[in-house]
Coordinates of C-alpha atoms and ligand atoms in Angstrom, one line a residue:
M1 CA -28.2 -29.2 -24.6
S2 CA -30.5 -30.7 -22.0
M3 CA -32.5 -28.8 -19.3
H4 CA -34.6 -29.3 -16.3
F5 CA -37.4 -26.8 -15.4
S6 CA -39.1 -26.7 -12.0
G7 CA -41.6 -24.0 -11.2
V8 CA -44.8 -22.4 -12.3
V9 CA -45.9 -23.4 -15.9
F10 CA -48.3 -21.5 -18.2
P11 CA -51.1 -21.7 -19.1
G12 CA -52.7 -22.7 -15.8
G13 CA -50.0 -21.3 -13.5
E14 CA -49.6 -24.7 -11.7
H15 CA -46.3 -25.9 -10.2
A16 CA -44.8 -28.5 -12.5
E17 CA -41.5 -29.8 -13.8
F18 CA -40.3 -30.9 -17.2
W19 CA -37.2 -31.5 -19.2
V20 CA -35.8 -30.4 -22.5
S21 CA -34.0 -33.2 -24.3
D22 CA -33.0 -33.4 -27.9
G23 CA -34.7 -30.0 -28.4
A24 CA -38.1 -31.2 -27.3
V25 CA -40.1 -31.0 -24.1
T26 CA -40.6 -34.2 -22.0
F27 CA -42.3 -34.8 -18.7
E28 CA -40.2 -38.0 -18.3
P29 CA -37.2 -37.4 -16.0
A30 CA -34.0 -37.1 -18.1
A31 CA -30.4 -35.9 -17.5
A32 CA -29.9 -32.1 -17.5
D33 CA -26.9 -29.8 -17.8
V34 CA -29.0 -26.7 -17.2
E35 CA -31.3 -26.0 -14.3
L36 CA -34.1 -23.5 -14.9
T37 CA -36.6 -22.3 -12.2
G38 CA -39.2 -19.7 -11.9
Y39 CA -42.1 -19.1 -14.3
A40 CA -42.2 -20.8 -17.7
V41 CA -44.3 -19.3 -20.5
P42 CA -44.6 -21.0 -23.9
G43 CA -42.3 -19.0 -26.3
Y44 CA -43.7 -15.8 -27.6
V45 CA -45.1 -15.1 -31.0
D46 CA -44.6 -11.7 -32.5
A47 CA -47.6 -11.9 -34.8
H48 CA -46.7 -8.8 -36.8
C49 CA -43.0 -8.4 -37.3
H50 CA -40.9 -7.6 -40.4
V51 CA -37.3 -8.7 -40.4
G52 CA -37.2 -8.1 -44.2
I53 CA -38.2 -4.4 -44.0
V54 CA -35.8 -1.8 -42.6
E55 CA -36.3 1.9 -42.2
E56 CA -33.0 2.9 -43.6
G57 CA -30.8 1.3 -46.3
E58 CA -31.5 -2.1 -47.9
P59 CA -32.7 -5.2 -46.1
D60 CA -30.6 -8.3 -46.3
L61 CA -30.3 -11.6 -44.6
V62 CA -27.4 -10.5 -42.3
R63 CA -29.5 -7.6 -41.0
G64 CA -32.6 -9.8 -40.9
R65 CA -30.8 -12.3 -38.7
A66 CA -29.5 -9.6 -36.3
L67 CA -33.0 -8.2 -36.1
A68 CA -34.6 -11.6 -35.4
L69 CA -32.1 -12.1 -32.6
E70 CA -33.2 -8.8 -31.0
D71 CA -36.7 -10.3 -30.9
V72 CA -35.4 -13.6 -29.5
A73 CA -33.7 -11.7 -26.6
V74 CA -37.2 -10.7 -25.3
G75 CA -38.6 -14.2 -25.7
V76 CA -39.9 -14.3 -29.3
T77 CA -39.7 -17.8 -30.8
V78 CA -42.1 -17.4 -33.7
I79 CA -42.2 -14.5 -36.1
R80 CA -45.3 -14.0 -38.3
E81 CA -44.0 -11.7 -41.0
P82 CA -46.9 -10.0 -42.7
G83 CA -45.2 -8.9 -45.9
S84 CA -41.5 -8.6 -46.9
D85 CA -39.9 -7.9 -50.3
L86 CA -36.8 -9.8 -49.1
D87 CA -37.2 -13.6 -49.1
T88 CA -36.2 -14.4 -45.5
S89 CA -36.7 -18.1 -45.9
P90 CA -32.9 -18.8 -45.9
L91 CA -33.0 -17.9 -42.2
D92 CA -35.1 -21.0 -41.5
G93 CA -33.4 -23.5 -39.3
Q94 CA -30.4 -21.2 -38.5
E95 CA -29.2 -21.7 -35.0
G96 CA -30.8 -19.5 -32.4
L97 CA -33.4 -18.1 -34.8
P98 CA -37.2 -18.3 -34.3
R99 CA -39.5 -20.1 -36.6
F100 CA -41.3 -17.9 -39.3
V101 CA -44.8 -17.7 -40.7
R102 CA -44.5 -15.9 -44.0
M103 CA -46.7 -14.1 -46.5
G104 CA -44.3 -13.2 -49.3
R105 CA -44.7 -9.7 -50.7
H106 CA -47.8 -7.8 -49.6
I107 CA -50.1 -6.6 -52.3
A108 CA -51.0 -2.9 -52.6
L109 CA -51.8 -0.4 -55.4
V110 CA -49.6 2.2 -57.0
K111 CA -49.7 5.5 -55.0
R112 CA -51.7 3.7 -52.3
Y113 CA -48.9 2.5 -50.1
T114 CA -45.5 3.3 -48.8
R115 CA -43.4 4.0 -51.9
G116 CA -41.2 1.1 -53.0
L117 CA -42.7 -1.4 -50.6
G118 CA -44.6 -4.5 -51.5
E119 CA -46.1 -5.4 -54.9
Q120 CA -48.0 -2.4 -56.2
L121 CA -50.6 -3.1 -58.8
E122 CA -51.7 -0.6 -61.4
D123 CA -55.4 -1.4 -61.2
P124 CA -57.6 -3.1 -58.5
S125 CA -58.8 -5.6 -61.1
Q126 CA -55.3 -7.2 -61.1
L127 CA -55.8 -8.3 -57.5
V128 CA -57.1 -11.8 -58.3
D129 CA -54.1 -12.6 -60.5
A130 CA -51.7 -11.2 -58.0
V131 CA -53.3 -13.4 -55.3
R132 CA -53.1 -16.4 -57.6
H133 CA -49.3 -15.8 -58.1
R134 CA -48.8 -15.3 -54.3
A135 CA -50.7 -18.4 -53.5
A136 CA -48.6 -20.4 -55.9
E137 CA -45.5 -19.5 -53.8
G138 CA -47.0 -21.6 -51.1
H139 CA -46.9 -19.2 -48.1
P140 CA -49.5 -20.0 -45.4
W141 CA -50.8 -16.4 -45.5
I142 CA -51.3 -13.7 -48.1
K143 CA -51.3 -10.0 -47.0
L144 CA -53.3 -7.2 -48.6
V145 CA -53.2 -3.5 -48.0
G146 CA -56.9 -2.9 -47.2
D147 CA -56.9 0.9 -46.9
W148 CA -54.5 3.8 -47.3
I149 CA -54.8 7.5 -47.9
D150 CA -56.5 8.3 -51.2
R151 CA -54.9 11.6 -52.0
D152 CA -57.8 12.7 -54.3
A153 CA -60.4 12.0 -51.6
G154 CA -58.0 13.4 -48.9
D155 CA -58.8 10.6 -46.4
L156 CA -58.3 6.9 -45.8
A157 CA -60.2 4.8 -48.3
P158 CA -60.4 1.1 -49.3
L159 CA -58.1 -0.1 -52.1
W160 CA -60.3 -2.8 -53.5
P161 CA -63.9 -3.2 -54.7
D162 CA -65.9 -5.7 -52.7
D163 CA -66.5 -8.2 -55.6
V164 CA -62.8 -8.3 -56.4
L165 CA -61.9 -9.0 -52.8
A166 CA -64.5 -11.8 -52.6
E167 CA -63.0 -13.5 -55.7
A168 CA -59.4 -13.0 -54.5
I169 CA -60.0 -14.3 -51.0
T170 CA -62.0 -17.3 -52.2
L171 CA -59.1 -18.1 -54.6
A172 CA -56.6 -17.9 -51.8
H173 CA -58.6 -20.2 -49.6
D174 CA -59.0 -22.7 -52.4
A175 CA -55.2 -22.7 -52.7
G176 CA -54.8 -23.3 -49.0
A177 CA -53.7 -19.9 -47.9
Q178 CA -55.3 -17.6 -45.3
V179 CA -55.6 -13.9 -46.0
T180 CA -55.1 -10.9 -43.8
A181 CA -55.2 -7.1 -44.5
H182 CA -53.7 -3.9 -43.2
V183 CA -56.6 -1.7 -42.2
F184 CA -56.5 1.6 -40.3
G185 CA -59.9 3.1 -40.9
E186 CA -63.5 2.0 -40.7
D187 CA -64.6 1.8 -44.4
A188 CA -62.5 -1.0 -45.7
L189 CA -63.6 -3.4 -42.9
P190 CA -67.1 -4.5 -44.1
G191 CA -65.9 -5.5 -47.6
L192 CA -62.9 -7.4 -46.2
L193 CA -65.0 -9.2 -43.6
D194 CA -67.8 -10.1 -46.0
A195 CA -65.2 -11.4 -48.5
G196 CA -64.1 -14.0 -45.9
I197 CA -60.8 -12.5 -44.7
D198 CA -59.1 -14.5 -41.9
A199 CA -57.4 -11.8 -39.9
I200 CA -57.1 -8.0 -39.6
E201 CA -53.8 -6.1 -38.9
H202 CA -54.2 -2.9 -36.9
G203 CA -58.0 -2.7 -37.0
S204 CA -58.0 0.7 -35.4
G205 CA -61.2 1.6 -37.2
L206 CA -63.3 -1.3 -35.7
T207 CA -66.8 -0.3 -34.8
D208 CA -69.5 -2.1 -32.8
D209 CA -70.9 -3.6 -36.0
T210 CA -67.5 -4.8 -37.4
I211 CA -66.5 -6.1 -34.0
D212 CA -69.6 -8.3 -34.0
V213 CA -68.7 -9.7 -37.4
M214 CA -65.2 -10.4 -36.2
V215 CA -66.5 -12.4 -33.2
E216 CA -69.2 -14.2 -35.2
R217 CA -66.7 -15.4 -37.8
G218 CA -63.7 -16.0 -35.5
I219 CA -61.5 -13.5 -37.4
G220 CA -58.2 -12.8 -35.7
L221 CA -57.1 -9.3 -34.8
V222 CA -53.4 -8.2 -34.5
P223 CA -53.9 -4.6 -33.2
T224 CA -50.3 -3.6 -33.1
M225 CA -51.2 -1.1 -30.3
I226 CA -47.7 0.3 -30.2
Q227 CA -47.9 1.1 -33.9
V228 CA -51.3 2.8 -33.5
E229 CA -49.5 4.9 -30.8
N230 CA -47.5 6.4 -33.7
F231 CA -50.6 7.7 -35.5
P232 CA -50.1 11.3 -34.3
S233 CA -46.6 11.4 -35.9
I234 CA -48.1 10.0 -39.2
A235 CA -50.9 12.6 -39.0
A236 CA -48.8 15.7 -38.2
P237 CA -46.9 16.1 -41.5
A238 CA -50.3 15.7 -43.4
V239 CA -52.2 18.4 -41.4
D240 CA -51.9 21.2 -44.1
K241 CA -52.3 19.2 -47.2
Y242 CA -54.8 16.5 -46.0
P243 CA -56.5 17.9 -42.9
V244 CA -59.4 15.4 -43.0
Y245 CA -57.0 12.5 -43.1
A246 CA -54.9 13.9 -40.4
R247 CA -57.9 14.5 -38.1
H248 CA -59.1 10.9 -38.9
M249 CA -55.8 9.4 -37.9
Q250 CA -55.7 11.4 -34.7
A251 CA -59.2 10.3 -33.9
L252 CA -58.4 6.6 -34.5
H253 CA -55.4 7.1 -32.2
D254 CA -57.4 8.9 -29.5
R255 CA -60.0 6.1 -29.2
R256 CA -57.6 3.2 -29.6
E257 CA -57.9 1.8 -26.1
E258 CA -61.7 2.1 -26.2
T259 CA -61.8 0.3 -29.6
Y260 CA -59.5 -2.5 -28.5
R261 CA -61.2 -2.9 -25.1
K262 CA -64.6 -3.2 -26.8
A263 CA -63.1 -5.8 -29.2
W264 CA -61.7 -7.7 -26.3
E265 CA -64.9 -7.5 -24.2
A266 CA -66.9 -8.7 -27.2
G267 CA -64.7 -11.7 -27.6
V268 CA -62.5 -10.9 -30.6
A269 CA -59.4 -13.2 -30.8
M270 CA -56.5 -10.8 -30.3
Y271 CA -52.8 -11.5 -30.8
A272 CA -49.7 -9.5 -29.9
G273 CA -47.7 -7.9 -32.8
T274 CA -45.2 -5.1 -32.8
D275 CA -45.0 -4.0 -36.5
A276 CA -41.3 -3.9 -36.0
G277 CA -39.5 -3.0 -39.2
G278 CA -41.6 0.0 -40.0
F279 CA -41.7 2.7 -37.4
N280 CA -41.1 0.4 -34.5
P281 CA -37.9 -1.2 -33.3
H282 CA -37.3 -5.0 -32.8
G283 CA -37.4 -6.4 -29.4
A284 CA -40.5 -4.4 -28.5
L285 CA -42.9 -7.3 -27.9
P286 CA -43.0 -6.7 -24.1
R287 CA -44.2 -3.2 -24.8
E288 CA -47.0 -4.5 -26.9
I289 CA -48.0 -7.0 -24.2
A290 CA -48.1 -4.1 -21.7
A291 CA -50.2 -2.1 -24.1
L292 CA -52.6 -5.1 -24.4
A293 CA -52.7 -5.4 -20.6
A294 CA -54.4 -1.9 -20.6
V295 CA -57.4 -3.4 -22.3
M296 CA -57.5 -7.0 -21.0
P297 CA -56.3 -8.8 -17.8
P298 CA -52.5 -9.4 -17.6
E299 CA -52.7 -13.2 -18.1
E300 CA -54.8 -12.7 -21.2
A301 CA -52.2 -10.2 -22.6
I302 CA -49.5 -12.8 -22.0
A303 CA -51.8 -15.4 -23.7
A304 CA -52.2 -13.1 -26.7
A305 CA -48.4 -13.3 -27.2
S306 CA -47.9 -16.9 -26.1
W307 CA -50.1 -20.0 -26.0
R308 CA -53.1 -18.5 -27.7
A309 CA -51.0 -17.1 -30.6
R310 CA -49.1 -20.4 -30.9
Q311 CA -52.3 -22.3 -31.1
W312 CA -53.7 -19.9 -33.7
L313 CA -50.6 -20.4 -35.9
G314 CA -50.3 -24.2 -35.3
F315 CA -47.4 -24.2 -32.8
A316 CA -47.5 -26.4 -29.7
G317 CA -47.0 -25.1 -26.2
I318 CA -45.2 -26.8 -23.3
E319 CA -46.3 -30.3 -24.3
Q320 CA -44.8 -33.7 -24.5
D321 CA -42.4 -34.0 -27.5
A322 CA -43.1 -30.4 -28.7
P323 CA -40.0 -28.4 -29.9
A324 CA -39.0 -26.5 -26.8
D325 CA -39.8 -22.7 -27.0
L326 CA -39.8 -21.1 -23.6
V327 CA -39.6 -17.8 -21.9
V328 CA -38.5 -18.1 -18.3
Y329 CA -39.0 -15.4 -15.7
A330 CA -37.6 -15.2 -12.2
T331 CA -40.8 -13.5 -10.9
D332 CA -44.4 -13.8 -11.8
P333 CA -44.9 -12.1 -15.1
R334 CA -48.7 -11.5 -14.4
R335 CA -47.9 -9.5 -11.3
A336 CA -45.1 -7.6 -13.1
L337 CA -47.5 -6.7 -15.9
A338 CA -50.2 -5.6 -13.5
D339 CA -47.5 -3.2 -12.1
G340 CA -46.9 -1.9 -15.7
A341 CA -44.1 -3.9 -17.4
L342 CA -42.7 -7.4 -17.9
P343 CA -39.3 -8.1 -16.5
A344 CA -36.4 -9.2 -18.7
P345 CA -36.5 -13.0 -19.0
S346 CA -34.0 -15.0 -17.0
A347 CA -33.8 -17.5 -19.9
V348 CA -35.2 -17.9 -23.4
V349 CA -35.2 -21.3 -25.1
V350 CA -35.7 -21.2 -28.9
R351 CA -36.2 -24.5 -30.7
G352 CA -34.6 -26.4 -27.8
E353 CA -31.5 -24.2 -27.5
L354 CA -30.7 -21.7 -24.8
A355 CA -30.6 -18.2 -26.4
D356 CA -27.8 -15.7 -25.6
L357 CA -29.4 -12.9 -23.6
P358 CA -27.9 -9.4 -23.2
R359 CA -26.5 -9.0 -19.6
Ligands
ZN1 ZN1 -46.6 -4.2 -40.9

């Protein structure tokens, strides 16, 4: 399918035209069967999205495919999947589906993560071996659970000693993988950051000190703001048995905008991620972009889901010969976002093909 776009192109917001031919962007005039106009944004990245985790029943590739298509419908053309027990790699290259950045199974400890999810080690000392095995699978990233409720302590607490983290992360880097970690609270962050971690998922417990380290070392943050909005519903059932934990989760929730605004203002590299597959539905990226727009300017919130995230993960934007991933809007998405919400896209192009959009 060949296309011609004429209108405003991001980043930059200048008027331009380009063509999509043989699945790739070209600025050289070509034949076109489809005319697109309006505002063209490089295809979105959902930087934290699980198609291999489902809230009810068992995940499988048929469900995974359907969930990924829900994301495509809002403009997602790359899914970074931070942990999945289901190997979703057979979805690669299937028509109409996004490209994936995978991490294999995420690594946690027994009783220190959602039951039945991820690889759960008996003892923290086993982390280095687990990371060695994960790295051998060849995924570009490895995901650790950095903190979780410690039921003996009655509060969030780190899973891993600092020296074990340092050894595990160095090993991952030597094997060519980057490492990220799920972190809700404050205490696990210094050890992970000092160990050389490459990104933080959630990061609701970031403080002035850990924000400074994130900036200094160029560590990426995927705040999943719409997941942090769920903290009161995670805290509520724990109020009687784990009151300190419940209050802690509520406090992290209550200061979330302040935390992420500080991170943004200090210069932390932030990316949009929904955490779909857990408590959040698929197709929610526009909601996350709107949440980000509460702590940064609208165009920056779009960048965090689009060109900046693509660059972070090694995907080209609207560039000569790049595979065409586009979100096209009829009206200016910056203005819509400043008014509170993104409109539905008028077209989504994923890997050079026009996606079917719900009408
Ligand atoms: Zn997640």
